[in-house]
Short mmCIF file of C-alpha atoms and ligand atoms in Angstrom, two decimals:
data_model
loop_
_atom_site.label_atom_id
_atom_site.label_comp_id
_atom_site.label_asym_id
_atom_site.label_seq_id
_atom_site.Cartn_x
_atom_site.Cartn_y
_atom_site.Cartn_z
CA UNK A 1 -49.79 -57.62 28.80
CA UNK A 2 -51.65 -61.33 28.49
CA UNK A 3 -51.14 -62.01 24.76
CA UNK A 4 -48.85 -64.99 24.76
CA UNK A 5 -49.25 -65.49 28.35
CA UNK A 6 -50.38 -68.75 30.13
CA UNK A 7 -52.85 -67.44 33.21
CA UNK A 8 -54.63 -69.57 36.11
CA UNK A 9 -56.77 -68.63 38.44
CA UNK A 10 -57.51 -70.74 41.45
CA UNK A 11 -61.62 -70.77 42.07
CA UNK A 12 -61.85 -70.09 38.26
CA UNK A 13 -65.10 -71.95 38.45
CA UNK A 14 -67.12 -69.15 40.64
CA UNK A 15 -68.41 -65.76 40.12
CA UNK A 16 -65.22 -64.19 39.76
CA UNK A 17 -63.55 -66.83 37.77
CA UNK A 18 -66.37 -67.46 35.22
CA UNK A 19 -66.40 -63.50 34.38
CA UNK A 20 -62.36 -63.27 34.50
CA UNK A 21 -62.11 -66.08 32.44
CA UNK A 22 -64.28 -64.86 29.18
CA UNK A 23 -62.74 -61.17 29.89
CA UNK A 24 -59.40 -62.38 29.19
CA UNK A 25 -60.65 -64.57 26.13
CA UNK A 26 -62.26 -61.86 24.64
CA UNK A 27 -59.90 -59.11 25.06
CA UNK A 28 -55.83 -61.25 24.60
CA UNK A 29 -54.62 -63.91 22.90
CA UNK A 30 -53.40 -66.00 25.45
CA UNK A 31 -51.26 -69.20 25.39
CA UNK A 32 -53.03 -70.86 28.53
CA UNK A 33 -55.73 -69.97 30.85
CA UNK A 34 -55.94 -72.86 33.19
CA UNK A 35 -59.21 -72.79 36.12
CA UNK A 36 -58.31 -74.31 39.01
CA UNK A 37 -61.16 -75.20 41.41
CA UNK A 38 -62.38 -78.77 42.97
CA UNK A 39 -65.76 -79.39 41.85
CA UNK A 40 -66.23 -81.56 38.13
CA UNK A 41 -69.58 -80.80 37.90
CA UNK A 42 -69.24 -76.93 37.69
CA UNK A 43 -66.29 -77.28 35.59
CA UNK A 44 -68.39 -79.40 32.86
CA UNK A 45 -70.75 -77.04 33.00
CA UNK A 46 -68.30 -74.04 32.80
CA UNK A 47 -66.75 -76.22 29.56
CA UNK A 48 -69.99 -76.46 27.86
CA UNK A 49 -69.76 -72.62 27.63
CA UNK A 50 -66.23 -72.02 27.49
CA UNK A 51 -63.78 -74.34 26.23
CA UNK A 52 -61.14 -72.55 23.85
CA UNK A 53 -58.05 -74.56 22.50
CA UNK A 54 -56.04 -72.61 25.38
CA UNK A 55 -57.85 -73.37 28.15
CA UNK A 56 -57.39 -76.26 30.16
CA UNK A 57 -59.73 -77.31 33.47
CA UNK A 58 -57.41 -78.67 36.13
CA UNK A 59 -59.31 -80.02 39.31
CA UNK A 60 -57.31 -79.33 42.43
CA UNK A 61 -57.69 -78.06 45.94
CA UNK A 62 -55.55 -74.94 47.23
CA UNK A 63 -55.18 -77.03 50.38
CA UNK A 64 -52.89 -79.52 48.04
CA UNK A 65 -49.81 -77.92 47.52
CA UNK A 66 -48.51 -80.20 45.57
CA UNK A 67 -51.17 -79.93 43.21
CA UNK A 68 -50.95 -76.29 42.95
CA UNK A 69 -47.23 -76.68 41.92
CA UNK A 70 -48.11 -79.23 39.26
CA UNK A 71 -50.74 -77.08 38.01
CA UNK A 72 -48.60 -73.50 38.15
CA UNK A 73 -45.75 -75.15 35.88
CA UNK A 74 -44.64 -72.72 33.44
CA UNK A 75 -47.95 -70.06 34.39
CA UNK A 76 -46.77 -66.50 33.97
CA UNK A 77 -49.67 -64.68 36.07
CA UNK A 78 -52.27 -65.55 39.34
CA UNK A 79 -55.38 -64.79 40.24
CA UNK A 80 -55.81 -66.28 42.99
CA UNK A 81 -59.77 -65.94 44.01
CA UNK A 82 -60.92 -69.52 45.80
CA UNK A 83 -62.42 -68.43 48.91
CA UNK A 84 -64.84 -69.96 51.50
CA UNK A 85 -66.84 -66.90 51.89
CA UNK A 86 -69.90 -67.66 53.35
CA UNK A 87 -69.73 -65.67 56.52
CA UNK A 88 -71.97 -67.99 58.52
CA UNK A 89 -70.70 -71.00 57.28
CA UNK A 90 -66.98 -69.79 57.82
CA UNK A 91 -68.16 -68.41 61.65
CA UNK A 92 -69.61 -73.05 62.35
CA UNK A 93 -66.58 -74.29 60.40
CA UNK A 94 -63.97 -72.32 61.46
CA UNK A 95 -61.30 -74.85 60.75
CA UNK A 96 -62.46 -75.35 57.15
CA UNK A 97 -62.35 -71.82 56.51
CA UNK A 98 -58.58 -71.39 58.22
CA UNK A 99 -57.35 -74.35 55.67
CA UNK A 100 -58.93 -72.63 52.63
CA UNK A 101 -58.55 -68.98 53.01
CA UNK A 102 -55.34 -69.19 55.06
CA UNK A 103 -53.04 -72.71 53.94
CA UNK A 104 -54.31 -72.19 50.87
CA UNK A 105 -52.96 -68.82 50.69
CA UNK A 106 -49.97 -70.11 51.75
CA UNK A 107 -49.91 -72.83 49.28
CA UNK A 108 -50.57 -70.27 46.40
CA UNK A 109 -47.57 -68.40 47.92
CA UNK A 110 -45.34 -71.18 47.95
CA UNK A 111 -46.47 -72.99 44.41
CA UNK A 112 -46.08 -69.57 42.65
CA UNK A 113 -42.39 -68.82 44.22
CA UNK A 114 -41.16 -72.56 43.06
CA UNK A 115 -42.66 -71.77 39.65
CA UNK A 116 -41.27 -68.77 38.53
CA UNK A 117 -44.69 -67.45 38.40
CA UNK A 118 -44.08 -63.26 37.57
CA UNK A 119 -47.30 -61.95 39.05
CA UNK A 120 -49.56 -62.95 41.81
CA UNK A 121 -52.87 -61.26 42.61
CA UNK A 122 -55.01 -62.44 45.50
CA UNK A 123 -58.91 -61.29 46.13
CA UNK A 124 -59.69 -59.78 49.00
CA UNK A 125 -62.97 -58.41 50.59
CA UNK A 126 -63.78 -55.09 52.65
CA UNK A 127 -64.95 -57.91 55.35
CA UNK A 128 -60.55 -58.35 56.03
CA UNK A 129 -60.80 -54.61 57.11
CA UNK A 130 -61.16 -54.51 61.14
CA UNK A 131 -62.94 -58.09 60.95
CA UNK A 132 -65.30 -59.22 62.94
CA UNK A 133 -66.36 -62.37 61.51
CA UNK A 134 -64.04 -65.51 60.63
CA UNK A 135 -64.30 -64.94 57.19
CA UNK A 136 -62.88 -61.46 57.35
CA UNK A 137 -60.69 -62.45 59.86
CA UNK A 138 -59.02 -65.49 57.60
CA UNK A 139 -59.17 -62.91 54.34
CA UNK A 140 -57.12 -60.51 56.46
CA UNK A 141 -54.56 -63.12 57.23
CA UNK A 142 -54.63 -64.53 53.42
CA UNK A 143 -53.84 -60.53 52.78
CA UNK A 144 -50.65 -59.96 55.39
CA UNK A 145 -49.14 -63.45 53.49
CA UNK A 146 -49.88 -62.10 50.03
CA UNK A 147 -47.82 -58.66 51.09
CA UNK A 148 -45.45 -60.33 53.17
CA UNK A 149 -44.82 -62.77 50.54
CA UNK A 150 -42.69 -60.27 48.58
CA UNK A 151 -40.19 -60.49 51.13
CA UNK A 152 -40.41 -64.26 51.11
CA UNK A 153 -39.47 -64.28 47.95
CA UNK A 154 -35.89 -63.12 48.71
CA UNK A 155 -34.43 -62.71 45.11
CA UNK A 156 -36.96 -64.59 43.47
CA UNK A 157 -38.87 -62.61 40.33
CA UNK A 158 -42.19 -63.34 41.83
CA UNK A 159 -44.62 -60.10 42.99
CA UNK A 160 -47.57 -60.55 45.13
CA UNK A 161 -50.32 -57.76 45.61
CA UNK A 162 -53.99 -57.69 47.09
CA UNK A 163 -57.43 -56.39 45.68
CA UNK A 164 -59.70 -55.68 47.94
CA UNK A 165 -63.82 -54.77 47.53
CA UNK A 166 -66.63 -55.00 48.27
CA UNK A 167 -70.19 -56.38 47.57
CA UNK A 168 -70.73 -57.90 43.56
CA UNK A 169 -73.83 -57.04 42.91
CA UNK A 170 -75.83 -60.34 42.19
CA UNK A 171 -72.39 -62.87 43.18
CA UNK A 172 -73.65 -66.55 44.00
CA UNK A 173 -75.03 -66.40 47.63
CA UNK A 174 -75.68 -62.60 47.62
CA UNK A 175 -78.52 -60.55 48.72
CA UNK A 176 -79.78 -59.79 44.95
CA UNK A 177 -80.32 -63.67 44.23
CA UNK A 178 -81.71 -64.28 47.32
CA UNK A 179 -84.26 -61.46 47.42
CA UNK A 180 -84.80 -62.13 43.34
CA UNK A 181 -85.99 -65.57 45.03
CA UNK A 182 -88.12 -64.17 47.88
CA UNK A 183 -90.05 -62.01 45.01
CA UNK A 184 -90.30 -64.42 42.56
CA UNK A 185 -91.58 -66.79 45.44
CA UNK A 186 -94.40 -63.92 46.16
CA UNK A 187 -92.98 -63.14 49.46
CA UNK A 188 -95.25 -60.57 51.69
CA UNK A 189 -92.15 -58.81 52.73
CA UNK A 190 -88.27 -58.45 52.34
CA UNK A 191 -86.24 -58.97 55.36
CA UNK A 192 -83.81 -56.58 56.17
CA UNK A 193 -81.18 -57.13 59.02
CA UNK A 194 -80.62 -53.30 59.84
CA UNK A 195 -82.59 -50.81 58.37
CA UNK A 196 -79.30 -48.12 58.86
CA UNK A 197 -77.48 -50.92 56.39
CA UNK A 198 -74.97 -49.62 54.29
CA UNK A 199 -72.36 -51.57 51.35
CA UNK A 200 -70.01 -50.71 48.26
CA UNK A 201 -71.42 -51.94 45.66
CA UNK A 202 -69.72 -53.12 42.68
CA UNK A 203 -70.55 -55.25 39.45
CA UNK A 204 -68.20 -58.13 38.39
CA UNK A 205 -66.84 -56.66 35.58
CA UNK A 206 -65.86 -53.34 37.30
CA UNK A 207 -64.55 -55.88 39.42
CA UNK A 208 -62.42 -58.34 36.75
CA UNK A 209 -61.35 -55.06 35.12
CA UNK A 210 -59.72 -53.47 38.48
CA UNK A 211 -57.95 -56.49 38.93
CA UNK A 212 -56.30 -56.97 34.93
CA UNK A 213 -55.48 -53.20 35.63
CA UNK A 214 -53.63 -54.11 38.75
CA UNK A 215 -52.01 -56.61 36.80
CA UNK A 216 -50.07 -53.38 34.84
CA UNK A 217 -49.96 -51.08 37.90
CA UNK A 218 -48.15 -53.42 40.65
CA UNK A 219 -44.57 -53.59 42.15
CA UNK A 220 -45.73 -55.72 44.80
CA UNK A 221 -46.74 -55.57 48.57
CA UNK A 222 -49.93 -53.53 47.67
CA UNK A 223 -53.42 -53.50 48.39
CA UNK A 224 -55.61 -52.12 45.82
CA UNK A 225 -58.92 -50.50 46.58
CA UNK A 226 -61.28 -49.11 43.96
CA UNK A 227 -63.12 -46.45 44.92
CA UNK A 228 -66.80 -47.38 45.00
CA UNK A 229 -70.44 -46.34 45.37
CA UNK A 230 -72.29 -47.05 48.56
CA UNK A 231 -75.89 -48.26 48.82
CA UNK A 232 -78.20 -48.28 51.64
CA UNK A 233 -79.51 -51.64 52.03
CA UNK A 234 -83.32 -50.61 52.61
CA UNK A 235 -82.86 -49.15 48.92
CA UNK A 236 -81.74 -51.77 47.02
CA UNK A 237 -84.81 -53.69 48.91
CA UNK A 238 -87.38 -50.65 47.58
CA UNK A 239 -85.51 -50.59 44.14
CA UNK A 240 -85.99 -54.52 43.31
CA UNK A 241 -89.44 -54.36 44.84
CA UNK A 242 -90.84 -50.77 45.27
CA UNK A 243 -94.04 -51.18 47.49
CA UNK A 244 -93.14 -54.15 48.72
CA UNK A 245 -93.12 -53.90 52.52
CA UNK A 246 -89.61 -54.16 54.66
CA UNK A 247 -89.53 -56.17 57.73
CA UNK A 248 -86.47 -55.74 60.03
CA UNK A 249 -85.05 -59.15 61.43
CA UNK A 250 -81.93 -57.60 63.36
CA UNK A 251 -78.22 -58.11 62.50
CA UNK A 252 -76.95 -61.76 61.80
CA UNK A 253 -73.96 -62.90 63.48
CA UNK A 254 -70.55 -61.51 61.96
CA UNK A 255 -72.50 -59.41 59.80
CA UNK A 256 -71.71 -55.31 60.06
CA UNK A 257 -73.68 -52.52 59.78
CA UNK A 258 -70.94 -50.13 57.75
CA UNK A 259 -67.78 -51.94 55.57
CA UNK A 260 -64.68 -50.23 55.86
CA UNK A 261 -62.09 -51.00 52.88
CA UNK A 262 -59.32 -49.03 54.11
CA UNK A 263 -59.50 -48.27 57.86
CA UNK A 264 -58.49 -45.09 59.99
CA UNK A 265 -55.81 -47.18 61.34
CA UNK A 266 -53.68 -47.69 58.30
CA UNK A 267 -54.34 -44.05 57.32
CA UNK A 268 -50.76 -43.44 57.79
CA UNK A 269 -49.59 -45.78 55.11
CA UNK A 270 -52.68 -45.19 52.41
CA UNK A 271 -52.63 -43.31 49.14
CA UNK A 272 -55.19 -41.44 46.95
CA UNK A 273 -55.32 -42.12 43.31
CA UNK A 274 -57.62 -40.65 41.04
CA UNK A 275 -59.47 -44.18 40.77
CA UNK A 276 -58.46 -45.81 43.93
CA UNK A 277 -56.31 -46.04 47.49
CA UNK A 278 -53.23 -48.16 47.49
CA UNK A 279 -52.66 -49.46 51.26
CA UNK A 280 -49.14 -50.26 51.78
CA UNK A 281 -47.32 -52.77 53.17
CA UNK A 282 -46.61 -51.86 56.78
CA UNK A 283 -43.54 -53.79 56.98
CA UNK A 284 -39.90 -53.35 55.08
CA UNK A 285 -38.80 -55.33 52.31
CA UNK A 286 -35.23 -56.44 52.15
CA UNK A 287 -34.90 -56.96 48.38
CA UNK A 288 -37.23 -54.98 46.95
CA UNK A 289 -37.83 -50.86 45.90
CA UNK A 290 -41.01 -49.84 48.21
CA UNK A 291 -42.07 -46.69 46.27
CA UNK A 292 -45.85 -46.60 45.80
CA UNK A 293 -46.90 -42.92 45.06
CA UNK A 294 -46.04 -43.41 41.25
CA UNK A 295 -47.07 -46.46 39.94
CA UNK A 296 -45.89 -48.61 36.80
CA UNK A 297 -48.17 -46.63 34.73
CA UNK A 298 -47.20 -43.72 35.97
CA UNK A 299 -50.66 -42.76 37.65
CA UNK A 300 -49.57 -40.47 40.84
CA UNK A 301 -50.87 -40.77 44.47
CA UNK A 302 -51.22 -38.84 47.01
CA UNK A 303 -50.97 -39.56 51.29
CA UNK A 304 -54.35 -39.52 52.85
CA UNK A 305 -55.60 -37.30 55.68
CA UNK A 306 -54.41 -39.05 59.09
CA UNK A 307 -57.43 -40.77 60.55
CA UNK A 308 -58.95 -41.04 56.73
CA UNK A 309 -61.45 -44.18 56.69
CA UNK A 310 -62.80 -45.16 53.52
CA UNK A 311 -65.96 -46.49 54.42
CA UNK A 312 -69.79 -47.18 52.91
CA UNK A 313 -71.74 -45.28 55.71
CA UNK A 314 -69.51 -42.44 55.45
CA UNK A 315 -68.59 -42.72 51.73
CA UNK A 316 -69.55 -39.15 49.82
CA UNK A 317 -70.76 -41.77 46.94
CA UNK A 318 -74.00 -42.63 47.19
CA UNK A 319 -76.23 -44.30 44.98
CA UNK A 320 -80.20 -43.67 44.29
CA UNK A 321 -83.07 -46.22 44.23
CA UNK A 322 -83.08 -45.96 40.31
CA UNK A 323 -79.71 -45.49 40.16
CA UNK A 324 -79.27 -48.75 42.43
CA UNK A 325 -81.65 -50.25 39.34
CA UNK A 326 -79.76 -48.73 36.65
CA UNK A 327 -76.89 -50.94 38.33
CA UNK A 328 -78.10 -53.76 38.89
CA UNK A 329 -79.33 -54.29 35.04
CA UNK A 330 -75.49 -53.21 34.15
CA UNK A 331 -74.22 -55.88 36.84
CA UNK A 332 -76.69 -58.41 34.81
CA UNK A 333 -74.80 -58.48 31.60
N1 NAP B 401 -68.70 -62.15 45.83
C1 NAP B 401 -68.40 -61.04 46.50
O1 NAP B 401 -69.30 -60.23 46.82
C2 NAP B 401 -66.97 -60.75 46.86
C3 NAP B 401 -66.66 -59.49 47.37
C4 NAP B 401 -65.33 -59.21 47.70
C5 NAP B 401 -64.37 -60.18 47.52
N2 NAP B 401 -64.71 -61.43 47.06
C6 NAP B 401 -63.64 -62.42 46.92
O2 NAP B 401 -63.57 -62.79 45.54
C7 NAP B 401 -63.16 -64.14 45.43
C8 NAP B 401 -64.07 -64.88 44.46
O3 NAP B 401 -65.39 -64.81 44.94
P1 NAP B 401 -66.59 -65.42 44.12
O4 NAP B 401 -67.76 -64.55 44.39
O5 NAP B 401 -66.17 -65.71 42.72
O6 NAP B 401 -66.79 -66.81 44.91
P2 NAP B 401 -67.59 -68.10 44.45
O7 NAP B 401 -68.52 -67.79 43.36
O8 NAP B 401 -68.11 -68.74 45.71
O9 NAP B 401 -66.44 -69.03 43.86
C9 NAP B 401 -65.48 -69.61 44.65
C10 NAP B 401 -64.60 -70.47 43.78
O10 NAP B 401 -63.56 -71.04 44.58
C11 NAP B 401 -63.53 -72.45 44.38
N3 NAP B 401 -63.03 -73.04 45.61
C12 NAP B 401 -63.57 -72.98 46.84
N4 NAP B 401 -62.80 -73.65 47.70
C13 NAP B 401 -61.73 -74.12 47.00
C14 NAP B 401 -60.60 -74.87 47.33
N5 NAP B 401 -60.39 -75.29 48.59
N6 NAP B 401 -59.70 -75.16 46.38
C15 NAP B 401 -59.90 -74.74 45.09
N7 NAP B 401 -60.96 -74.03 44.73
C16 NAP B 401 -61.88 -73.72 45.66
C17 NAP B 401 -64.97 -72.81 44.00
O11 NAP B 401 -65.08 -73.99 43.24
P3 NAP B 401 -65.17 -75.45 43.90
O12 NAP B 401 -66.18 -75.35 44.99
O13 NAP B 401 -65.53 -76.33 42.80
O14 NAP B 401 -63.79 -75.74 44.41
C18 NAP B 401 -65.31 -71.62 43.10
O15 NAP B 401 -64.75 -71.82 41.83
C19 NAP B 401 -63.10 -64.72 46.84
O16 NAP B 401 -61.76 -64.72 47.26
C20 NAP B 401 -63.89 -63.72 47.66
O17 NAP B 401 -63.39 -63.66 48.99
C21 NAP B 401 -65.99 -61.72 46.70
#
């Protein structure tokens, strides 16, 4: 569905972006794939590895709507995935992370309607489920615009939907780097927050290739959640350095002991597919058919149990130490 289609994605310079960006290379041909993001240095250094005749590097903040329109002229498809996502950062900047996560949701909303743009995906995080830090909190509120922007839209072509995850195994900032550091530093121990820890646990390109699927499965107004393996936290510590001894610092601020991606309290509205849950929207569109238990490939779902949480303490899907290894090489390549 991307040959001959121009694509951007906003944050195109991160994790996310870097892996999106050579999927779609690799696997269409595409007439544009423009990466939208503020920093020049990372984008010369994302150019020096991937600069095709299609793509083009625009440097733009999603807090600049005006930017965003000039830079989603004639664009077919979103993805939109700049974030502030630093939970402690977000929780001693709190404005900073409201203009990013939330105007600039709002921007991508707006830029994407006054384009024409046919498809809008947004990135979301298991942290927007029953938040309790900023981040989650502002990811939450980026998601209710993306659904509720379908209605927005009035007559408009436009279709918004949400994916939401959880942990990328070795993303920038993440615990893998940081205790990849602490070992190759020769650290006595590994710190551990809460030794009951649990996440899902997912690599980037299970991640990029959910989201190209959505792509083909959306009507818009829903939120997509791939179903995931956990891991215990004290395991992934054990698998990256077995023998190495744990010490327990206690939980950071905003920081959970269990993720939830789809919580109890939307039970009512969530679907089982063979794959993943489709949460949908909780309010009525006025323009648009709302029929999400057969999608636009034709995959069926099927109502959760009332009170149904999906979530990575409880989750049936666990993963073992080597199988947490196993993993982590995949999430290398
Ligand atoms: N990593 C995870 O574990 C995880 C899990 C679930 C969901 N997510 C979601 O996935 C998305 C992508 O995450 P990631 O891991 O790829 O993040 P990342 O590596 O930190 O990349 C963030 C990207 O956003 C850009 N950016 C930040 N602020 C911006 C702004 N105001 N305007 C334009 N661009 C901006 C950054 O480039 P500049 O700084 O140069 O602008 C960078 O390209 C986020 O929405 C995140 O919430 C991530």
């Amino acid at each position: 569905m991307f040959n001959g289609k121009s694509v951007l994605v906003t944050g195109g310079t991160g994790s996310f972006g870097r892996k999106y960006a050579r999927t779609l290379l690799d696997r269409y041909d595409l007439k544009r794939l423009i990466i939208f993001s503020r920093d020049e240095l990372k984008q010369f250094e994302m150019q020096q590895e991937l600069n095709t005749p299609c793509m083009r590097y625009f440097i733009g903040d999603v807090r600049d709507r005006v930017r965003l329109m000039e830079a989603l002229r004639g664009v077919d498809y979103v993805i939109h995935a700049a974030a502030m996502k630093q939970v402690p950062a977000a929780e001693y900047n709190p404005m900073e992370c409201i203009r990013t996560n939330i105007n600039g949701a709002e921007n991508v909303i707006a830029a994407a309607l006054d384009c024409g743009v046919e498809r809008v995906i947004a990135l979301s995080t298991d942290k927007a489920a029953n938040p309790i830090n900023l981040y989650g909190a502002t990811k939450l509120a980026s998601d209710k615009l993306f659904v509720a922007a379908n209605n927005i839209a009035g007559g408009r072509k436009t279709t918004f939907s949400v994916v939401r995850y959880g942990n990328v195994a070795g993303s920038r900032g993440s615990v893998v780097p940081f205790f990849e550091k602490l070992i190759a530093e020769g650290a006595a121990s590994l710190p551990i927050t809460d030794p009951e820890m649990t996440r899902f646990w997912i690599t980037l390109q299970e991640g990029v290739d959910f989201v190209l699927k959505n792509f083909e499965r959306m009507s818009g107004g829903e939120i997509f959640v791939p179903k995931l393996p956990s891991i215990r936290v004290v395991d992934l510590a054990t698998a990256m350095a077995p023998g190495l001894p744990q010490e327990i610092i206690g939980i950071r601020p905003g920081e959970k002991v269990h993720e939830v991606m789809c919580p109890a309290d939307d039970s009512h509205r969530t679907l089982e597919f063979a794959d993943h849950f489709v949460i949908q929207p909780s309010i009525v569109f006025f323009n648009r058919d709302q029929k999400y238990d057969v999608n636009r490939l034709g995959e069926q779902g099927v109502p959760v149990p009332r009170g149904f949480e999906y979530n990575s303490g409880t989750n049936p899907n666990f993963l073992s130490i080597e199988e947490i290894r196993a993993f982590n090489e995949r999430a290398r390549k």
